mmCIF file of C-alpha atoms and ligand atoms in Angstrom:
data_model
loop_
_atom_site.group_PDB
_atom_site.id
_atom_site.type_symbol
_atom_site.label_atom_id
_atom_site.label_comp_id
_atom_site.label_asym_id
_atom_site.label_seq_id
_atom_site.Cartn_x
_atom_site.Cartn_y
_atom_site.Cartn_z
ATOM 1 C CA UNK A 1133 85.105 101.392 193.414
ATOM 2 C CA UNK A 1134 83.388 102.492 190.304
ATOM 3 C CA UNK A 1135 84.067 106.336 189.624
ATOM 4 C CA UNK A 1136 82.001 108.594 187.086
ATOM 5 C CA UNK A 1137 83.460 111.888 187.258
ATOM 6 C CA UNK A 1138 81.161 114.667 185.322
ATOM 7 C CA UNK A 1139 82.044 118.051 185.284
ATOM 8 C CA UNK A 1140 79.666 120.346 186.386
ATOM 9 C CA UNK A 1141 80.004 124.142 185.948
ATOM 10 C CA UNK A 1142 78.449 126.338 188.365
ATOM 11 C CA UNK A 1143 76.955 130.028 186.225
ATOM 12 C CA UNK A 1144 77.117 131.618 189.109
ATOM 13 C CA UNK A 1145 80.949 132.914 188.502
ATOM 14 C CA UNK A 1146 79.786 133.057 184.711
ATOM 15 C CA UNK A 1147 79.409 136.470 182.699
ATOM 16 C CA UNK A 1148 75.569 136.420 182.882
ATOM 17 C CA UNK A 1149 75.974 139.454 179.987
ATOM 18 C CA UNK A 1150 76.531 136.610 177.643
ATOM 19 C CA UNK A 1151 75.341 133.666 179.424
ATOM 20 C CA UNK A 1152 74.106 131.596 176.411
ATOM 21 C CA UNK A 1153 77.751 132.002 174.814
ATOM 22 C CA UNK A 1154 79.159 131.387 178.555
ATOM 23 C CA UNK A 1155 77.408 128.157 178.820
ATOM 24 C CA UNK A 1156 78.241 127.032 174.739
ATOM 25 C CA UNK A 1157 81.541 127.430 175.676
ATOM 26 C CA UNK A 1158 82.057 125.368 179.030
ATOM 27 C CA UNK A 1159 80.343 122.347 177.236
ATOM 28 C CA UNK A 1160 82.384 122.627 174.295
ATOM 29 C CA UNK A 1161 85.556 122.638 176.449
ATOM 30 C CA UNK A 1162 83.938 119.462 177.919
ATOM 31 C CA UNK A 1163 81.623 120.300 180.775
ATOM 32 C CA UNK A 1164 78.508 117.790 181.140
ATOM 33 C CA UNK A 1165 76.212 119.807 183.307
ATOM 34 C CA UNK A 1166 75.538 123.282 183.748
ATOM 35 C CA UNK A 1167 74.815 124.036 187.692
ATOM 36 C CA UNK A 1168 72.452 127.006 188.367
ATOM 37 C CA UNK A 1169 72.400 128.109 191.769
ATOM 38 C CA UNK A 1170 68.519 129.746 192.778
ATOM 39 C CA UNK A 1171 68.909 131.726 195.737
ATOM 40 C CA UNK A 1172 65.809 133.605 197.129
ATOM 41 C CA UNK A 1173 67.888 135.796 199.953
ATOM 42 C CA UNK A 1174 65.835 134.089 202.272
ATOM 43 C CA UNK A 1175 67.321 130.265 202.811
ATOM 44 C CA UNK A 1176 70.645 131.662 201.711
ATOM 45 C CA UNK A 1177 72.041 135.776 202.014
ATOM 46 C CA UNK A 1178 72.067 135.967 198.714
ATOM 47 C CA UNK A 1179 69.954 136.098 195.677
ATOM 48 C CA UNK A 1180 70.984 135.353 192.124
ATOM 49 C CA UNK A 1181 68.556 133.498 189.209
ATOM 50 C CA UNK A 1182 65.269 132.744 188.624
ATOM 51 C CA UNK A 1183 63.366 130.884 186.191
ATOM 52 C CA UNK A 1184 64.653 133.116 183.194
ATOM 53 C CA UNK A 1185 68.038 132.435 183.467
ATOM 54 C CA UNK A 1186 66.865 128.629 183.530
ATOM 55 C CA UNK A 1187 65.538 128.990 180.408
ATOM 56 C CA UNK A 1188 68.148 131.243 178.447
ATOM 57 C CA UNK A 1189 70.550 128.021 179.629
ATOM 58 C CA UNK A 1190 68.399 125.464 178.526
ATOM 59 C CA UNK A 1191 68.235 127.012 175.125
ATOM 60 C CA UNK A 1192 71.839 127.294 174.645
ATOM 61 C CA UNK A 1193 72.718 124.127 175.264
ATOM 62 C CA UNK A 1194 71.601 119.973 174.893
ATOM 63 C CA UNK A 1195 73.469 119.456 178.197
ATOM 64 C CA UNK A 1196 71.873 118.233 181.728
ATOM 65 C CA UNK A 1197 71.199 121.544 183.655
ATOM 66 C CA UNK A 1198 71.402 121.276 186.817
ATOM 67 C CA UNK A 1199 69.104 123.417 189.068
ATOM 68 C CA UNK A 1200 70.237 124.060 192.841
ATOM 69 C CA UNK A 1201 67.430 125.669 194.372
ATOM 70 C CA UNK A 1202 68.683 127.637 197.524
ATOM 71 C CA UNK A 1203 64.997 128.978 198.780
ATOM 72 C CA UNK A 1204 62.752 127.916 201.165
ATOM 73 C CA UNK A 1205 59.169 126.166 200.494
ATOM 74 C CA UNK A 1206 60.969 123.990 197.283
ATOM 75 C CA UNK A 1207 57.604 122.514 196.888
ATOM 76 C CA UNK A 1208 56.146 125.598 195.209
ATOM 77 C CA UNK A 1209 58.299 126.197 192.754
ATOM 78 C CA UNK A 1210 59.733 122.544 191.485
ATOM 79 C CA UNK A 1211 57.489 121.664 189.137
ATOM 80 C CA UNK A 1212 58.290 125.209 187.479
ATOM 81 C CA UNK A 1213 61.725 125.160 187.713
ATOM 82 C CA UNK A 1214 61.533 121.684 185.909
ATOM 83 C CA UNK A 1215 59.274 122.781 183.337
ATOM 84 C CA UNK A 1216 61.528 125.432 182.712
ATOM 85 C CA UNK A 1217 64.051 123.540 181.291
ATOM 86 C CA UNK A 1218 65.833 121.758 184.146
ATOM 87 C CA UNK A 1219 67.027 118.131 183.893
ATOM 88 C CA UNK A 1220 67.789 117.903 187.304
ATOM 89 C CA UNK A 1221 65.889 119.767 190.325
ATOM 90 C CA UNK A 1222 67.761 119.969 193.484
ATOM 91 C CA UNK A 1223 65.931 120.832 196.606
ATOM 92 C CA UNK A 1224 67.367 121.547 199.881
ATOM 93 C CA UNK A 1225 66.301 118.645 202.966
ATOM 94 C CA UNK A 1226 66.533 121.890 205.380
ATOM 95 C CA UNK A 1227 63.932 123.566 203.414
ATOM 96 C CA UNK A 1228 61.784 120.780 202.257
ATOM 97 C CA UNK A 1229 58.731 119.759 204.482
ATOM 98 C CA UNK A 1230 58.200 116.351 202.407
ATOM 99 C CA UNK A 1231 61.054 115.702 200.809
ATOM 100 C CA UNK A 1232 59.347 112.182 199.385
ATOM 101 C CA UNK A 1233 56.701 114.477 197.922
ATOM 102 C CA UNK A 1234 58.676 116.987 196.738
ATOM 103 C CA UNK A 1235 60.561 114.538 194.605
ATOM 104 C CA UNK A 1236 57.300 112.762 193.304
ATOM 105 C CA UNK A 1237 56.523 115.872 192.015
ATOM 106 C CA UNK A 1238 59.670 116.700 190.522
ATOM 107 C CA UNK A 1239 59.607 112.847 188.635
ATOM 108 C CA UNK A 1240 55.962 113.851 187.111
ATOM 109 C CA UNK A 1241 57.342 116.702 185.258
ATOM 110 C CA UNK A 1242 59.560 114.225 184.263
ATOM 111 C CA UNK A 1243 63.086 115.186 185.662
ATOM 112 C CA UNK A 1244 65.276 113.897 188.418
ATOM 113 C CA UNK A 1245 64.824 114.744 191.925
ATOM 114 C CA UNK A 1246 68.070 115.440 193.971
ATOM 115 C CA UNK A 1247 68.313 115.958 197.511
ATOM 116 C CA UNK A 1248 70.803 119.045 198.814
ATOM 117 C CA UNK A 1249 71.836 118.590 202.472
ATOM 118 C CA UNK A 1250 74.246 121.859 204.595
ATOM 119 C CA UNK A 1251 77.632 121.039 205.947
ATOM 120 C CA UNK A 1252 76.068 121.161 209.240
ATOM 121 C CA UNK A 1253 73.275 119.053 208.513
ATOM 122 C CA UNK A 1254 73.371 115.251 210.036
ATOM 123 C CA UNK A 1255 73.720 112.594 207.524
ATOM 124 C CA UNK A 1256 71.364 110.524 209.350
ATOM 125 C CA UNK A 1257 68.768 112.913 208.541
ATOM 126 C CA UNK A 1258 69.056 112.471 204.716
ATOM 127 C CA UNK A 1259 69.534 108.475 204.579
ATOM 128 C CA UNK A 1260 65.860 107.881 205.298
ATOM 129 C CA UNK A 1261 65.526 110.160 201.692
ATOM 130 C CA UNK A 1262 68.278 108.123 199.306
ATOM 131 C CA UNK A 1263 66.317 106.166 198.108
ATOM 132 C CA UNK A 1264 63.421 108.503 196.654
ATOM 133 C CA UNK A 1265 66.253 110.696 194.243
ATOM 134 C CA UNK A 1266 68.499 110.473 191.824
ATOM 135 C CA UNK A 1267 71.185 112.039 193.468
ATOM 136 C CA UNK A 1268 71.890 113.909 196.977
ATOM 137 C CA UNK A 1269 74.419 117.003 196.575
ATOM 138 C CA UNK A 1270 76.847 117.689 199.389
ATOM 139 C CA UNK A 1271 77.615 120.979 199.942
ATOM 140 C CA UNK A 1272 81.084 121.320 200.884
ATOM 141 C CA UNK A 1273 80.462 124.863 201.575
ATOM 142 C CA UNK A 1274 77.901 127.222 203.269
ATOM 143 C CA UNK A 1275 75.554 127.709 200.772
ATOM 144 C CA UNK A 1276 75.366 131.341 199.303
ATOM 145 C CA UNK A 1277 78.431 132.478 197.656
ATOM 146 C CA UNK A 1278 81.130 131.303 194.980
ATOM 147 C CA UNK A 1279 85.234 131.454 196.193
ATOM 148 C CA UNK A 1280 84.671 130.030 199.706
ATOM 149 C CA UNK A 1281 86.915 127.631 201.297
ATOM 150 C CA UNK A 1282 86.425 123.557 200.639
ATOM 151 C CA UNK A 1283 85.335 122.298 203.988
ATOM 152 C CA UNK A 1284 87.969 119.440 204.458
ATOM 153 C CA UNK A 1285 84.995 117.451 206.027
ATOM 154 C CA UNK A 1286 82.767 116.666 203.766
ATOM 155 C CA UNK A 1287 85.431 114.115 202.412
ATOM 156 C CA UNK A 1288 84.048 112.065 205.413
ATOM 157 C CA UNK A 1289 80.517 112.745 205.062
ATOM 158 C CA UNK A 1290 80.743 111.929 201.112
ATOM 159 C CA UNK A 1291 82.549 108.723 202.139
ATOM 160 C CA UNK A 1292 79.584 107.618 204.962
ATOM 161 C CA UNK A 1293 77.068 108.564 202.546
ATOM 162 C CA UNK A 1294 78.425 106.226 199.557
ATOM 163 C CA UNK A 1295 78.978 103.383 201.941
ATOM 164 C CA UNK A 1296 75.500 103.364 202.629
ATOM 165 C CA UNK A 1297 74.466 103.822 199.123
ATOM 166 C CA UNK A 1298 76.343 100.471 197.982
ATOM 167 C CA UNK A 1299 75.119 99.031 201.582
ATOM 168 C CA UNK A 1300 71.486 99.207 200.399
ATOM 169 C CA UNK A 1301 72.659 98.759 197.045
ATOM 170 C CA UNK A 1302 71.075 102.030 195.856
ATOM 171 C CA UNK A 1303 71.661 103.891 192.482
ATOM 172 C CA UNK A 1304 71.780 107.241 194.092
ATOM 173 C CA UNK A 1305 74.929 109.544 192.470
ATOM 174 C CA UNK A 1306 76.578 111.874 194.755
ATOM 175 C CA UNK A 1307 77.368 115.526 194.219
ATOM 176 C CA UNK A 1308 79.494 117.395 195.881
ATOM 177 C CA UNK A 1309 79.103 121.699 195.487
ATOM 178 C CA UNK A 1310 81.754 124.362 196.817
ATOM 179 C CA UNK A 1311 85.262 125.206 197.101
ATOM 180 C CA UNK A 1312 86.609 122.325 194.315
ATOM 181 C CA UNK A 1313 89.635 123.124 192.727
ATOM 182 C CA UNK A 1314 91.877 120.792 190.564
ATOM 183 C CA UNK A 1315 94.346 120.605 193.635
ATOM 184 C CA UNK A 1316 91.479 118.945 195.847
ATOM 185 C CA UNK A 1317 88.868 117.101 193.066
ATOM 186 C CA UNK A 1318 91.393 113.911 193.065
ATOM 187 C CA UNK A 1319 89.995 113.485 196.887
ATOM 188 C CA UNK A 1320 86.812 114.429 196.392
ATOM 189 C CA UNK A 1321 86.263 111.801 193.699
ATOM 190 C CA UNK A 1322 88.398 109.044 196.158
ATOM 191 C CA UNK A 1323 85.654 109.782 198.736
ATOM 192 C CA UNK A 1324 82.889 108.885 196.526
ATOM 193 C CA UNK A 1325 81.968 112.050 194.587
ATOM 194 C CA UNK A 1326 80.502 111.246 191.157
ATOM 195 C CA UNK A 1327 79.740 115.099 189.852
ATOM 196 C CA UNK A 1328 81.487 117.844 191.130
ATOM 197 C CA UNK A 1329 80.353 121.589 190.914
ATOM 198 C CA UNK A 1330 83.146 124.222 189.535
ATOM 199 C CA UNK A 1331 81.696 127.558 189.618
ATOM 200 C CA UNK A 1332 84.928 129.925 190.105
ATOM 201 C CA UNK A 1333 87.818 126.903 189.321
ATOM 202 C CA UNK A 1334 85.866 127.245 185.775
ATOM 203 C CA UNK A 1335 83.989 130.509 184.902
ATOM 204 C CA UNK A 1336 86.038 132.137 187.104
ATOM 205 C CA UNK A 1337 89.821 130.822 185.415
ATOM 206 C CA UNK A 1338 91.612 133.121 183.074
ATOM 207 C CA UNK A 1339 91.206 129.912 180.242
ATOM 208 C CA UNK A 1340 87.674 127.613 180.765
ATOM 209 C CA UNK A 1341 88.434 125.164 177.999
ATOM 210 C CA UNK A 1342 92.424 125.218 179.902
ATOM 211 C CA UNK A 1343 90.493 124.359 183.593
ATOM 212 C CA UNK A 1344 88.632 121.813 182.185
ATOM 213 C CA UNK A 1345 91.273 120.230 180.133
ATOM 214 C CA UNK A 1346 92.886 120.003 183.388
ATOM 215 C CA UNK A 1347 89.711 118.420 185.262
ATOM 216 C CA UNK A 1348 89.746 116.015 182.360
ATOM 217 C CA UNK A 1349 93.137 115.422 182.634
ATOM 218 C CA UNK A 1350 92.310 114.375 186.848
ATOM 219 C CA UNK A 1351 89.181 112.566 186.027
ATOM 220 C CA UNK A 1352 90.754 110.342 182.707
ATOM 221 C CA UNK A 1353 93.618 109.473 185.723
ATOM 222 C CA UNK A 1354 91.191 108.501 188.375
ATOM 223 C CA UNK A 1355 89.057 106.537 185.646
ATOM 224 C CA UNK A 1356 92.147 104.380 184.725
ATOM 225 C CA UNK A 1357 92.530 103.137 188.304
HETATM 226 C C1 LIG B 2153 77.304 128.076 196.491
HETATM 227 C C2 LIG B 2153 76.797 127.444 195.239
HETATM 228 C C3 LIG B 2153 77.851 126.855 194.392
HETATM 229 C C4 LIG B 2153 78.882 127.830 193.891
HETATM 230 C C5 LIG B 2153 80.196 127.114 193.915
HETATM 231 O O1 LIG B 2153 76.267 128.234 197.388
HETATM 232 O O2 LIG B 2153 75.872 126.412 195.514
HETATM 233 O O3 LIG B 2153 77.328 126.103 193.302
HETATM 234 O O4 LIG B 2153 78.634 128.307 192.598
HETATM 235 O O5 LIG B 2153 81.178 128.046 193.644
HETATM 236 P P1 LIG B 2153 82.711 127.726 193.878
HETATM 237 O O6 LIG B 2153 83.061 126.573 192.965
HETATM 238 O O7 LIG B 2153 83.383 128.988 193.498
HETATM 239 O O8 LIG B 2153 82.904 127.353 195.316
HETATM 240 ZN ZN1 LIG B 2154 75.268 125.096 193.814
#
């Protein structure tokens, strides 16, 4: 199996005070993409950035940001969010009416269309969708909140979800969002993961250049396989 590992740290357990120095110094410790996680207190209990914070991240840094958006009607606001300064646009299926659409959009601002799917939501539901994004995120978590609990099955529904993907011979990466620590991210990369989200495991660690050394240090093992 061919493994990518990125690194991608989630601002949401960031010092938003300081959030261009925040984000300088995650990618300088080694961090790939920076994940910002939209929430309109509507799809999700809880509401956190909006298009400002998009671009105060974008300007502090030549690394892929990586917009979650957490809010219902996605359609709306995409094309925005991407012109804002995102690389990547993630949209959730459970909000999106047309998720083909959606992502058409997102690729004529020119950025990548990503497909976000709820523990609870059926895989079969999303398969139909792989092949019209760049990536699909699995939340191993109920969206809303930082410092929850890894959901031990989403090993599974990462694993079901990259069979298919080589299947069909598909380029889609997968993402996986909530609850990764570097105690679990060696099984979360085994089950097919290519980018995992760190929002409290980094921002939140006494040392963010020590927690990612020690990501690295997972991801240069599992690379070496
Ligand atoms: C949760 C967000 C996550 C969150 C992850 O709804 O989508 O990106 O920041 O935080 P941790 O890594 O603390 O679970
Ligand atoms: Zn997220």
């Amino acid at each position: 199996m061919s493994v990518i590992c990125k690194l991608a740290a989630s601002i949401l357990s960031a010092d938003i005070a300081s959030i261009g120095q925040s984000v300088k110094e995650a990618v300088s410790a080694g961090v790939e993409y920076i994940h910002v996680d939209v929430m309109d207190g509507v799809f999700v209990d809880n509401i956190t950035f909006g298009l400002p914070i998009v671009r105060a991240v974008r300007a502090a840094t030549d690394a892929v940001v990586d917009v979650h958006l957490m809010i219902i009607h996605p359609s709306q606001y995409v094309g925005q969010f991407a012109d804002a300064g995102a690389d990547i646009v993630n949209f959730h299926l459970e909000a999106a009416g047309d998720p083909r659409e959606i992502a058409s959009v997102i690729r004529e601002h020119g950025k990548s269309p990503a497909i976000t799917i709820n523990p609870w939501t059926s895989i079969k539901d999303v398969v139909p969708y792989l092949d019209a994004v760049d990536m699909v995120l699995v939340m191993s978590v109920n969206p809303g909140f930082g410092g929850q609990k890894f959901l031990p099955q989403s090993l599974k529904r990462a694993e079901q979800i990259k069979n298919y993907i080589s299947q069909n011979n598909l380029k889609t990466q997968i993402e996986m969002d909530g609850g990764i620590t570097a105690k679990n991210v060696r099984d979360i990369i085994n089950a097919g993961a290519d980018i995992v989200v760190c929002g409290s495991s980094v921002f939140g660690a006494d040392s963010v250049c020590g927690a990612v050394k020690e990501f690295r240090q997972i991801f240069a093992g599992a690379l070496a396989e």
